[in-house]
Amino acid sequence: MTSPGESGGRETWPLWEVFVRSSRGLSHVHAGSLHAPDETMAVRNARDLYTRRAEGVSVWVVPASAITASDPDARGAFFESPQGKEYRHATYYTESDAVPHL
Amino acid sequence: MSTITGTDRPDDLDEIHAGERRFAELLANEQRVEPTDWMPEGYRKTLIRQISQHAHSEIIGMQPEGNWITRAPSLKRKAILMAKVQDEAGHGLYLYSAAQTLGIDRDTMFEQLITGAAKYSSIFNYTTPTWADMGSIGWLVDGAAICNQVPLCRASYGPYGRAMVRICKEESFHQRQGFEILLTLMRGTDGQRAMAQESVNRWYAPALMMFGPPDDDSPNSKQSMAWNIKRFSNDELRQRFVDMLVPQAEILGVTLPDPDIAWNEERGHYDFGELDWNEFREVLAGHGPANAIRVARRREAHEDGAWVREAARAYAHRQAARRSAELAEAVAS
């Protein structure tokens, strides 16, 4: 398990990951990262850095060290193979192709 | 990886081979490489160098324009210039973040910049003695930067490409505002027109050199193109830039300071004259008009800000300690 974007804790200020909601009704999306001494400054820096052109109506900041990511080397084993599981998709069911509203 | 010792070494090698295969596959399929993927050391080093140099260029690039914020001719121009300089700070920060995902920390990059160990675009070592230079920087320097940067949005390294997408969106305002400054001057008095022309005369050749040395003198280009970092050669991009510039200069009414510019029907491109690559190497080697000032000012700003960074960190630590003490008390009671 690794934290993305971390570089070993030698920095003056910790690293934060920034998530921006671009408009009401949409989810927060990862915009980038920044350094800040604490969460208050991180939110302010995030506003200045990632929303200079009204790109957002809400920002989240998360300490990069608090994020747990899946192990990239275990890609195959961790993510189940989609092979042979076409039945999980609507397109698998062709008998109803000609039936309206289905 | 010169010796194999211990019993688990062959497994490591298997893993490296699997990583190499996967990396080659990603490139062949025009897919992105992400920070946690295996990548060749050379690829990582090239990217760290390129991205951090790019970040340094944005940070140093604030200085030639910052020079004019207090003297811009109107409140509107001041506001625009401040927005532009703020964007450049932002671009530097996006790029530093992208470089960090490759395993270099930001303090190290700052250190490399202020000690002069790192390079940045040599264009920022030219001075900005007139207001028209704000126009030339926007039109020519940012114009060349956009030409260079648009293909980088498709660079194979994910975080770099994503940073470039954001940067390119913002750069087009920079170029247009520069063009508008020059257009306003060209519609003004004789003195203003002369000022605009004189400035274009100074910036044209350095802007063309921003694409780097000619292809046969650019040893790293081939490898960068094989790694899908660089998409077009220096000379291809330079040609593309000149082709865009000539009609724009006509609209402005300025003359590009190169008597060899002529439409070449056969090639379908504008021909242009030889550039002074000695000057390029000189400026890059630190002998430009403002190299020393740029780095000295950056170092000064960094050192003057040290107490702020330390105070903010001390405050954050104290607040965190207070919070955990309160929490412990609440749990105990």
Tab-separated table of C-alpha atoms in Angstrom:
chain	number	residue	atom	x	y	z
A	1	MET	CA	0.000	0.000	0.000
A	2	THR	CA	1.382	3.405	-0.919
A	3	SER	CA	0.339	7.011	-0.694
A	4	PRO	CA	0.384	8.763	-4.057
A	5	GLY	CA	2.612	11.765	-4.528
A	6	GLU	CA	4.459	11.408	-1.255
A	7	SER	CA	8.156	12.171	-1.173
A	8	GLY	CA	9.291	10.987	2.203
A	9	GLY	CA	8.279	13.650	4.731
A	10	ARG	CA	11.477	15.698	4.410
A	11	GLU	CA	9.631	18.778	3.179
A	12	THR	CA	9.163	21.990	5.154
A	13	TRP	CA	5.393	21.763	4.697
A	14	PRO	CA	3.366	18.590	4.139
A	15	LEU	CA	1.757	17.714	0.812
A	16	TRP	CA	-2.018	17.949	0.332
A	17	GLU	CA	-4.192	16.558	-2.438
A	18	VAL	CA	-6.851	18.929	-3.755
A	19	PHE	CA	-10.332	17.976	-4.957
A	20	VAL	CA	-12.569	20.544	-6.648
A	21	ARG	CA	-16.333	20.451	-7.259
A	22	SER	CA	-16.752	22.385	-10.499
A	23	SER	CA	-20.465	23.020	-10.065
A	24	ARG	CA	-23.379	21.959	-7.916
A	25	GLY	CA	-24.593	18.469	-8.726
A	26	LEU	CA	-21.141	17.163	-9.719
A	27	SER	CA	-18.731	15.272	-7.488
A	28	HIS	CA	-15.357	16.577	-6.294
A	29	VAL	CA	-12.604	15.642	-8.744
A	30	HIS	CA	-8.877	15.494	-8.076
A	31	ALA	CA	-7.300	18.722	-9.362
A	32	GLY	CA	-3.706	18.405	-8.156
A	33	SER	CA	-1.618	18.839	-5.050
A	34	LEU	CA	0.086	21.560	-3.051
A	35	HIS	CA	2.157	22.207	0.053
A	36	ALA	CA	0.729	23.981	3.093
A	37	PRO	CA	1.497	24.061	6.819
A	38	ASP	CA	-2.040	23.167	7.955
A	39	GLU	CA	-5.538	22.478	6.665
A	40	THR	CA	-6.688	26.115	6.849
A	41	MET	CA	-3.810	27.303	4.696
A	42	ALA	CA	-4.213	24.286	2.437
A	43	VAL	CA	-7.817	25.255	1.649
A	44	ARG	CA	-6.796	28.867	0.960
A	45	ASN	CA	-3.860	27.852	-1.198
A	46	ALA	CA	-6.107	25.422	-3.065
A	47	ARG	CA	-8.527	28.243	-3.810
A	48	ASP	CA	-5.727	30.475	-5.136
A	49	LEU	CA	-4.017	27.716	-7.082
A	50	TYR	CA	-6.876	25.729	-8.585
A	51	THR	CA	-9.854	28.111	-8.842
A	52	ARG	CA	-8.485	31.370	-10.279
A	53	ARG	CA	-11.127	31.283	-13.021
A	54	ALA	CA	-14.219	30.195	-11.126
A	55	GLU	CA	-13.419	26.507	-11.729
A	56	GLY	CA	-15.027	25.477	-8.471
A	57	VAL	CA	-17.814	25.973	-5.949
A	58	SER	CA	-16.230	23.759	-3.291
A	59	VAL	CA	-12.740	22.431	-2.464
A	60	TRP	CA	-11.545	19.486	-0.392
A	61	VAL	CA	-7.995	19.093	0.820
A	62	VAL	CA	-6.630	15.800	2.131
A	63	PRO	CA	-3.149	15.161	3.550
A	64	ALA	CA	-1.421	13.096	0.857
A	65	SER	CA	-0.118	10.807	3.605
A	66	ALA	CA	-3.708	9.951	4.618
A	67	ILE	CA	-4.532	8.413	1.244
A	68	THR	CA	-4.195	4.682	0.852
A	69	ALA	CA	-3.884	3.427	-2.699
A	70	SER	CA	-4.090	-0.044	-4.181
A	71	ASP	CA	-0.763	-1.685	-4.926
A	72	PRO	CA	0.034	-1.116	-8.616
A	73	ASP	CA	2.149	-4.285	-8.795
A	74	ALA	CA	-0.819	-6.400	-7.745
A	75	ARG	CA	-2.909	-5.035	-10.609
A	76	GLY	CA	-3.827	-8.428	-12.038
A	77	ALA	CA	-4.641	-10.107	-8.757
A	78	PHE	CA	-6.395	-7.153	-7.153
A	79	PHE	CA	-8.729	-6.178	-9.962
A	80	GLU	CA	-10.922	-9.076	-10.971
A	81	SER	CA	-10.650	-9.988	-14.616
A	82	PRO	CA	-13.643	-8.844	-16.668
A	83	GLN	CA	-13.063	-11.793	-18.956
A	84	GLY	CA	-16.147	-13.969	-19.352
A	85	LYS	CA	-18.306	-11.541	-17.393
A	86	GLU	CA	-19.977	-9.796	-20.308
A	87	TYR	CA	-23.284	-10.615	-18.597
A	88	ARG	CA	-22.625	-7.675	-16.270
A	89	HIS	CA	-23.353	-5.311	-19.180
A	90	ALA	CA	-26.713	-4.529	-20.762
A	91	THR	CA	-25.307	-5.145	-24.243
A	92	TYR	CA	-24.949	-8.876	-23.404
A	93	TYR	CA	-28.745	-9.330	-23.631
A	94	THR	CA	-29.572	-9.233	-27.356
A	95	GLU	CA	-32.902	-11.081	-27.404
A	96	SER	CA	-34.634	-7.862	-26.393
A	97	ASP	CA	-32.967	-5.687	-29.080
A	98	ALA	CA	-36.201	-5.185	-31.024
A	99	VAL	CA	-38.339	-4.571	-27.948
A	100	PRO	CA	-39.068	-0.840	-27.400
A	101	HIS	CA	-38.128	0.941	-24.169
A	102	LEU	CA	-35.997	-1.940	-22.900
B	1	MET	CA	22.105	-3.791	-10.992
B	2	SER	CA	25.565	-5.208	-11.611
B	3	THR	CA	25.602	-8.161	-9.211
B	4	ILE	CA	22.970	-10.655	-8.243
B	5	THR	CA	23.168	-11.673	-4.588
B	6	GLY	CA	20.722	-13.426	-2.288
B	7	THR	CA	17.995	-15.844	-3.175
B	8	ASP	CA	15.265	-13.337	-3.961
B	9	ARG	CA	17.230	-11.520	-6.667
B	10	PRO	CA	15.900	-13.489	-9.651
B	11	ASP	CA	12.349	-12.549	-8.571
B	12	ASP	CA	13.356	-8.896	-8.647
B	13	LEU	CA	14.700	-9.360	-12.141
B	14	ASP	CA	11.469	-11.032	-13.215
B	15	GLU	CA	9.588	-8.077	-11.827
B	16	ILE	CA	11.835	-5.637	-13.670
B	17	HIS	CA	11.348	-7.536	-16.910
B	18	ALA	CA	7.593	-7.513	-16.396
B	19	GLY	CA	7.798	-3.758	-15.715
B	20	GLU	CA	9.860	-3.176	-18.843
B	21	ARG	CA	7.358	-5.083	-20.949
B	22	ARG	CA	4.446	-3.185	-19.464
B	23	PHE	CA	6.214	0.184	-19.991
B	24	ALA	CA	6.916	-0.645	-23.646
B	25	GLU	CA	3.294	-1.720	-24.085
B	26	LEU	CA	1.971	1.504	-22.604
B	27	LEU	CA	4.099	3.594	-24.979
B	28	ALA	CA	3.227	1.455	-27.999
B	29	ASN	CA	-0.488	1.832	-27.251
B	30	GLU	CA	-0.233	5.615	-26.735
B	31	GLN	CA	-1.213	5.156	-23.101
B	32	ARG	CA	-0.043	7.160	-20.117
B	33	VAL	CA	2.598	6.155	-17.626
B	34	GLU	CA	1.547	6.899	-14.046
B	35	PRO	CA	3.783	7.553	-10.998
B	36	THR	CA	3.506	4.054	-9.520
B	37	ASP	CA	4.325	2.269	-12.811
B	38	TRP	CA	7.772	0.828	-13.431
B	39	MET	CA	9.808	3.161	-15.674
B	40	PRO	CA	13.416	3.211	-16.920
B	41	GLU	CA	15.762	5.345	-14.809
B	42	GLY	CA	16.601	7.464	-17.859
B	43	TYR	CA	12.932	8.222	-18.440
B	44	ARG	CA	12.508	9.271	-14.810
B	45	LYS	CA	15.652	11.443	-14.882
B	46	THR	CA	14.750	13.077	-18.186
B	47	LEU	CA	11.297	13.937	-16.889
B	48	ILE	CA	12.571	15.275	-13.568
B	49	ARG	CA	15.021	17.486	-15.436
B	50	GLN	CA	12.508	18.676	-18.025
B	51	ILE	CA	9.578	19.249	-15.652
B	52	SER	CA	11.635	20.971	-12.967
B	53	GLN	CA	13.356	23.195	-15.559
B	54	HIS	CA	9.930	24.059	-16.878
B	55	ALA	CA	8.721	24.864	-13.344
B	56	HIS	CA	11.799	27.019	-12.686
B	57	SER	CA	11.127	28.876	-15.963
B	58	GLU	CA	7.623	29.763	-14.808
B	59	ILE	CA	8.897	30.973	-11.426
B	60	ILE	CA	11.765	33.021	-12.896
B	61	GLY	CA	9.374	34.136	-15.650
B	62	MET	CA	7.458	36.171	-13.078
B	63	GLN	CA	10.355	38.612	-12.773
B	64	PRO	CA	10.569	40.286	-16.205
B	65	GLU	CA	6.857	41.096	-16.017
B	66	GLY	CA	6.700	41.770	-12.296
B	67	ASN	CA	9.080	44.570	-13.215
B	68	TRP	CA	6.180	46.403	-14.911
B	69	ILE	CA	3.255	45.869	-12.536
B	70	THR	CA	3.713	49.194	-10.739
B	71	ARG	CA	4.335	51.082	-13.981
B	72	ALA	CA	1.690	49.556	-16.254
B	73	PRO	CA	-0.126	52.451	-17.951
B	74	SER	CA	-3.605	51.889	-16.503
B	75	LEU	CA	-5.404	50.163	-13.657
B	76	LYS	CA	-6.773	47.627	-16.161
B	77	ARG	CA	-3.280	46.810	-17.445
B	78	LYS	CA	-2.001	46.469	-13.871
B	79	ALA	CA	-4.805	44.046	-13.003
B	80	ILE	CA	-4.148	42.005	-16.161
B	81	LEU	CA	-0.423	41.871	-15.492
B	82	MET	CA	-0.959	40.771	-11.908
B	83	ALA	CA	-3.325	38.016	-13.063
B	84	LYS	CA	-0.727	36.869	-15.569
B	85	VAL	CA	2.122	36.825	-13.060
B	86	GLN	CA	-0.128	34.970	-10.614
B	87	ASP	CA	-0.828	32.392	-13.351
B	88	GLU	CA	2.895	31.900	-13.816
B	89	ALA	CA	3.330	31.200	-10.110
B	90	GLY	CA	0.468	28.726	-10.445
B	91	HIS	CA	2.038	27.048	-13.478
B	92	GLY	CA	5.283	26.668	-11.571
B	93	LEU	CA	3.438	25.014	-8.695
B	94	TYR	CA	1.496	22.580	-10.954
B	95	LEU	CA	4.795	21.547	-12.518
B	96	TYR	CA	6.690	21.183	-9.233
B	97	SER	CA	3.868	18.877	-8.077
B	98	ALA	CA	4.180	16.828	-11.269
B	99	ALA	CA	7.961	16.528	-10.797
B	100	GLN	CA	7.490	15.441	-7.184
B	101	THR	CA	5.523	12.385	-8.276
B	102	LEU	CA	8.816	11.161	-9.778
B	103	GLY	CA	10.500	11.115	-6.377
B	104	ILE	CA	12.268	14.475	-6.063
B	105	ASP	CA	11.140	16.751	-3.234
B	106	ARG	CA	10.292	20.379	-3.655
B	107	ASP	CA	12.895	21.758	-1.279
B	108	THR	CA	15.567	20.035	-3.379
B	109	MET	CA	14.229	21.659	-6.551
B	110	PHE	CA	14.112	25.097	-4.883
B	111	GLU	CA	17.685	24.544	-3.753
B	112	GLN	CA	18.791	23.613	-7.271
B	113	LEU	CA	17.241	26.810	-8.632
B	114	ILE	CA	18.704	29.259	-6.123
B	115	THR	CA	22.172	27.743	-6.191
B	116	GLY	CA	22.216	27.951	-9.976
B	117	ALA	CA	22.530	24.155	-10.321
B	118	ALA	CA	19.299	23.958	-12.340
B	119	LYS	CA	18.639	25.575	-15.702
B	120	TYR	CA	15.553	27.444	-16.811
B	121	SER	CA	14.448	28.874	-20.148
B	122	SER	CA	17.134	31.316	-21.271
B	123	ILE	CA	14.488	33.726	-22.587
B	124	PHE	CA	13.933	35.050	-19.051
B	125	ASN	CA	17.495	36.276	-18.876
B	126	TYR	CA	16.630	39.136	-21.228
B	127	THR	CA	15.569	42.429	-19.694
B	128	THR	CA	12.303	44.339	-20.106
B	129	PRO	CA	13.267	48.028	-20.450
B	130	THR	CA	10.035	49.212	-22.122
B	131	TRP	CA	6.283	48.754	-21.679
B	132	ALA	CA	6.125	47.309	-25.198
B	133	ASP	CA	8.153	44.376	-23.870
B	134	MET	CA	5.028	43.255	-21.983
B	135	GLY	CA	3.373	43.018	-25.380
B	136	SER	CA	6.292	41.197	-26.999
B	137	ILE	CA	6.568	38.711	-24.139
B	138	GLY	CA	2.886	37.869	-24.421
B	139	TRP	CA	2.789	37.666	-28.200
B	140	LEU	CA	6.201	36.119	-28.952
B	141	VAL	CA	7.419	34.418	-25.777
B	142	ASP	CA	4.068	33.043	-24.639
B	143	GLY	CA	3.229	32.307	-28.277
B	144	ALA	CA	6.352	30.167	-28.616
B	145	ALA	CA	5.632	28.577	-25.242
B	146	ILE	CA	2.137	27.579	-26.383
B	147	CYS	CA	3.538	26.051	-29.591
B	148	ASN	CA	5.901	24.017	-27.450
B	149	GLN	CA	3.394	23.130	-24.775
B	150	VAL	CA	0.295	22.064	-26.684
B	151	PRO	CA	1.959	18.807	-27.845
B	152	LEU	CA	3.200	18.247	-24.271
B	153	CYS	CA	-0.424	17.821	-23.183
B	154	ARG	CA	-0.063	14.385	-24.819
B	155	ALA	CA	3.253	13.596	-23.115
B	156	SER	CA	3.380	9.968	-22.020
B	157	TYR	CA	3.844	10.810	-18.342
B	158	GLY	CA	0.342	11.328	-16.906
B	159	PRO	CA	0.981	14.001	-14.247
B	160	TYR	CA	3.029	16.098	-16.725
B	161	GLY	CA	0.350	15.889	-19.423
B	162	ARG	CA	-2.373	16.849	-16.955
B	163	ALA	CA	-0.389	19.838	-15.668
B	164	MET	CA	0.172	20.953	-19.272
B	165	VAL	CA	-3.547	20.792	-20.094
B	166	ARG	CA	-4.272	23.196	-17.259
B	167	ILE	CA	-1.367	25.457	-18.239
B	168	CYS	CA	-2.298	25.609	-21.922
B	169	LYS	CA	-5.857	26.646	-21.072
B	170	GLU	CA	-4.464	29.635	-19.208
B	171	GLU	CA	-1.647	30.550	-21.616
B	172	SER	CA	-3.938	31.587	-24.454
B	173	PHE	CA	-5.057	34.601	-22.414
B	174	HIS	CA	-1.397	35.493	-21.982
B	175	GLN	CA	-0.700	35.508	-25.690
B	176	ARG	CA	-3.818	37.453	-26.610
B	177	GLN	CA	-3.236	40.151	-24.005
B	178	GLY	CA	0.323	40.615	-25.335
B	179	PHE	CA	-0.930	40.905	-28.898
B	180	GLU	CA	-3.463	43.486	-27.717
B	181	ILE	CA	-0.799	45.573	-25.988
B	182	LEU	CA	1.221	45.710	-29.236
B	183	LEU	CA	-1.877	46.394	-31.342
B	184	THR	CA	-2.816	49.314	-29.074
B	185	LEU	CA	0.701	50.736	-29.385
B	186	MET	CA	0.689	50.268	-33.173
B	187	ARG	CA	-2.549	52.244	-33.372
B	188	GLY	CA	-1.023	55.014	-31.262
B	189	THR	CA	1.509	57.751	-31.916
B	190	ASP	CA	4.689	57.456	-33.997
B	191	GLY	CA	6.639	57.165	-30.762
B	192	GLN	CA	4.446	54.289	-29.561
B	193	ARG	CA	4.751	52.478	-32.898
B	194	ALA	CA	8.527	52.854	-32.769
B	195	MET	CA	8.551	51.486	-29.237
B	196	ALA	CA	6.544	48.422	-30.294
B	197	GLN	CA	8.795	47.778	-33.307
B	198	GLU	CA	11.977	48.194	-31.272
B	199	SER	CA	10.710	45.683	-28.728
B	200	VAL	CA	9.711	43.123	-31.388
B	201	ASN	CA	13.198	43.550	-32.879
B	202	ARG	CA	14.741	42.489	-29.575
B	203	TRP	CA	12.410	39.573	-28.744
B	204	TYR	CA	11.903	37.894	-32.127
B	205	ALA	CA	15.132	35.878	-32.357
B	206	PRO	CA	15.289	34.874	-28.668
B	207	ALA	CA	11.658	33.684	-28.934
B	208	LEU	CA	12.566	31.478	-31.920
B	209	MET	CA	15.454	30.030	-29.927
B	210	MET	CA	13.048	28.933	-27.190
B	211	PHE	CA	12.426	25.760	-29.211
B	212	GLY	CA	15.999	24.723	-28.548
B	213	PRO	CA	18.965	24.050	-30.843
B	214	PRO	CA	18.528	22.755	-34.422
B	215	ASP	CA	17.568	19.070	-34.664
B	216	ASP	CA	21.012	17.812	-35.669
B	217	ASP	CA	22.446	19.586	-32.619
B	218	SER	CA	19.874	18.313	-30.127
B	219	PRO	CA	21.151	14.940	-28.921
B	220	ASN	CA	18.398	14.224	-26.375
B	221	SER	CA	15.481	14.917	-28.700
B	222	LYS	CA	15.425	11.483	-30.324
B	223	GLN	CA	15.163	9.621	-27.037
B	224	SER	CA	12.491	12.014	-25.766
B	225	MET	CA	10.477	11.406	-28.910
B	226	ALA	CA	10.878	7.626	-28.566
B	227	TRP	CA	9.518	7.939	-25.029
B	228	ASN	CA	6.510	9.959	-26.278
B	229	ILE	CA	7.541	12.908	-24.102
B	230	LYS	CA	8.377	15.121	-27.040
B	231	ARG	CA	6.035	14.856	-30.029
B	232	PHE	CA	7.635	17.163	-32.605
B	233	SER	CA	11.253	18.119	-33.215
B	234	ASN	CA	12.641	21.560	-32.298
B	235	ASP	CA	12.837	22.602	-35.951
B	236	GLU	CA	9.304	21.413	-36.718
B	237	LEU	CA	7.906	23.458	-33.853
B	238	ARG	CA	10.001	26.501	-34.794
B	239	GLN	CA	8.682	26.320	-38.369
B	240	ARG	CA	5.116	26.029	-37.116
B	241	PHE	CA	5.651	29.113	-34.955
B	242	VAL	CA	7.113	31.225	-37.784
B	243	ASP	CA	4.220	30.201	-40.053
B	244	MET	CA	1.766	31.523	-37.473
B	245	LEU	CA	3.799	34.622	-36.714
B	246	VAL	CA	4.140	36.115	-40.196
B	247	PRO	CA	0.406	36.772	-40.807
B	248	GLN	CA	0.004	37.995	-37.215
B	249	ALA	CA	2.852	40.493	-37.710
B	250	GLU	CA	1.057	41.776	-40.820
B	251	ILE	CA	-2.112	42.403	-38.816
B	252	LEU	CA	-0.076	44.216	-36.172
B	253	GLY	CA	1.821	46.210	-38.778
B	254	VAL	CA	5.216	45.317	-37.289
B	255	THR	CA	8.175	44.068	-39.306
B	256	LEU	CA	9.827	40.856	-38.162
B	257	PRO	CA	13.567	41.567	-37.980
B	258	ASP	CA	14.623	38.910	-40.479
B	259	PRO	CA	15.156	39.898	-44.137
B	260	ASP	CA	15.152	36.216	-45.153
B	261	ILE	CA	11.510	35.627	-44.274
B	262	ALA	CA	9.762	34.649	-47.508
B	263	TRP	CA	6.919	32.324	-48.455
B	264	ASN	CA	8.231	29.122	-49.981
B	265	GLU	CA	5.576	27.818	-52.333
B	266	GLU	CA	7.284	24.472	-52.737
B	267	ARG	CA	7.549	23.710	-49.021
B	268	GLY	CA	4.280	25.388	-48.126
B	269	HIS	CA	6.097	27.170	-45.311
B	270	TYR	CA	7.863	30.446	-44.653
B	271	ASP	CA	11.631	30.366	-45.046
B	272	PHE	CA	13.553	32.251	-42.390
B	273	GLY	CA	17.142	33.165	-41.631
B	274	GLU	CA	19.797	31.433	-39.586
B	275	LEU	CA	19.691	32.175	-35.838
B	276	ASP	CA	22.687	33.167	-33.730
B	277	TRP	CA	23.202	29.964	-31.739
B	278	ASN	CA	26.321	31.392	-30.133
B	279	GLU	CA	24.131	33.889	-28.354
B	280	PHE	CA	21.831	31.067	-27.256
B	281	ARG	CA	24.714	29.094	-25.761
B	282	GLU	CA	26.147	32.194	-24.104
B	283	VAL	CA	22.872	33.111	-22.411
B	284	LEU	CA	22.262	29.503	-21.397
B	285	ALA	CA	25.759	29.368	-19.922
B	286	GLY	CA	24.909	32.296	-17.678
B	287	HIS	CA	26.213	35.235	-19.692
B	288	GLY	CA	22.855	36.750	-20.637
B	289	PRO	CA	21.874	40.304	-19.709
B	290	ALA	CA	20.062	39.313	-16.498
B	291	ASN	CA	21.083	35.776	-15.410
B	292	ALA	CA	22.720	36.909	-12.182
B	293	ILE	CA	19.900	39.262	-11.208
B	294	ARG	CA	17.187	36.660	-11.823
B	295	VAL	CA	18.754	33.997	-9.636
B	296	ALA	CA	19.858	36.491	-6.963
B	297	ARG	CA	16.326	37.860	-6.667
B	298	ARG	CA	14.845	34.374	-6.460
B	299	ARG	CA	17.323	33.442	-3.730
B	300	GLU	CA	16.588	36.638	-1.842
B	301	ALA	CA	12.832	36.035	-1.970
B	302	HIS	CA	13.300	32.452	-0.819
B	303	GLU	CA	15.584	33.397	2.055
B	304	ASP	CA	13.485	36.393	3.107
B	305	GLY	CA	10.467	34.096	3.261
B	306	ALA	CA	12.174	31.496	5.464
B	307	TRP	CA	10.821	32.908	8.727
B	308	VAL	CA	7.272	32.875	7.340
B	309	ARG	CA	7.542	29.208	6.355
B	310	GLU	CA	9.016	28.323	9.741
B	311	ALA	CA	6.466	30.361	11.693
B	312	ALA	CA	3.577	28.773	9.785
B	313	ARG	CA	4.961	25.325	10.465
B	314	ALA	CA	5.495	26.077	14.166
B	315	TYR	CA	1.939	27.415	14.432
B	316	ALA	CA	0.536	24.322	12.696
B	317	HIS	CA	2.460	22.031	15.077
B	318	ARG	CA	1.291	23.913	18.142
B	319	GLN	CA	-2.339	23.884	17.001
B	320	ALA	CA	-2.117	20.158	16.276
B	321	ALA	CA	-0.589	19.509	19.724
B	322	ARG	CA	-3.318	21.553	21.395
B	323	ARG	CA	-6.009	19.652	19.527
B	324	SER	CA	-4.632	16.249	20.488
B	325	ALA	CA	-4.274	17.376	24.142
B	326	GLU	CA	-7.914	18.483	24.149
B	327	LEU	CA	-8.906	15.203	22.554
B	328	ALA	CA	-6.987	13.221	25.185
B	329	GLU	CA	-8.676	15.222	27.936
B	330	ALA	CA	-12.114	14.629	26.425
B	331	VAL	CA	-11.446	10.900	26.199
B	332	ALA	CA	-10.168	10.793	29.794
B	333	SER	CA	-13.152	12.579	31.297
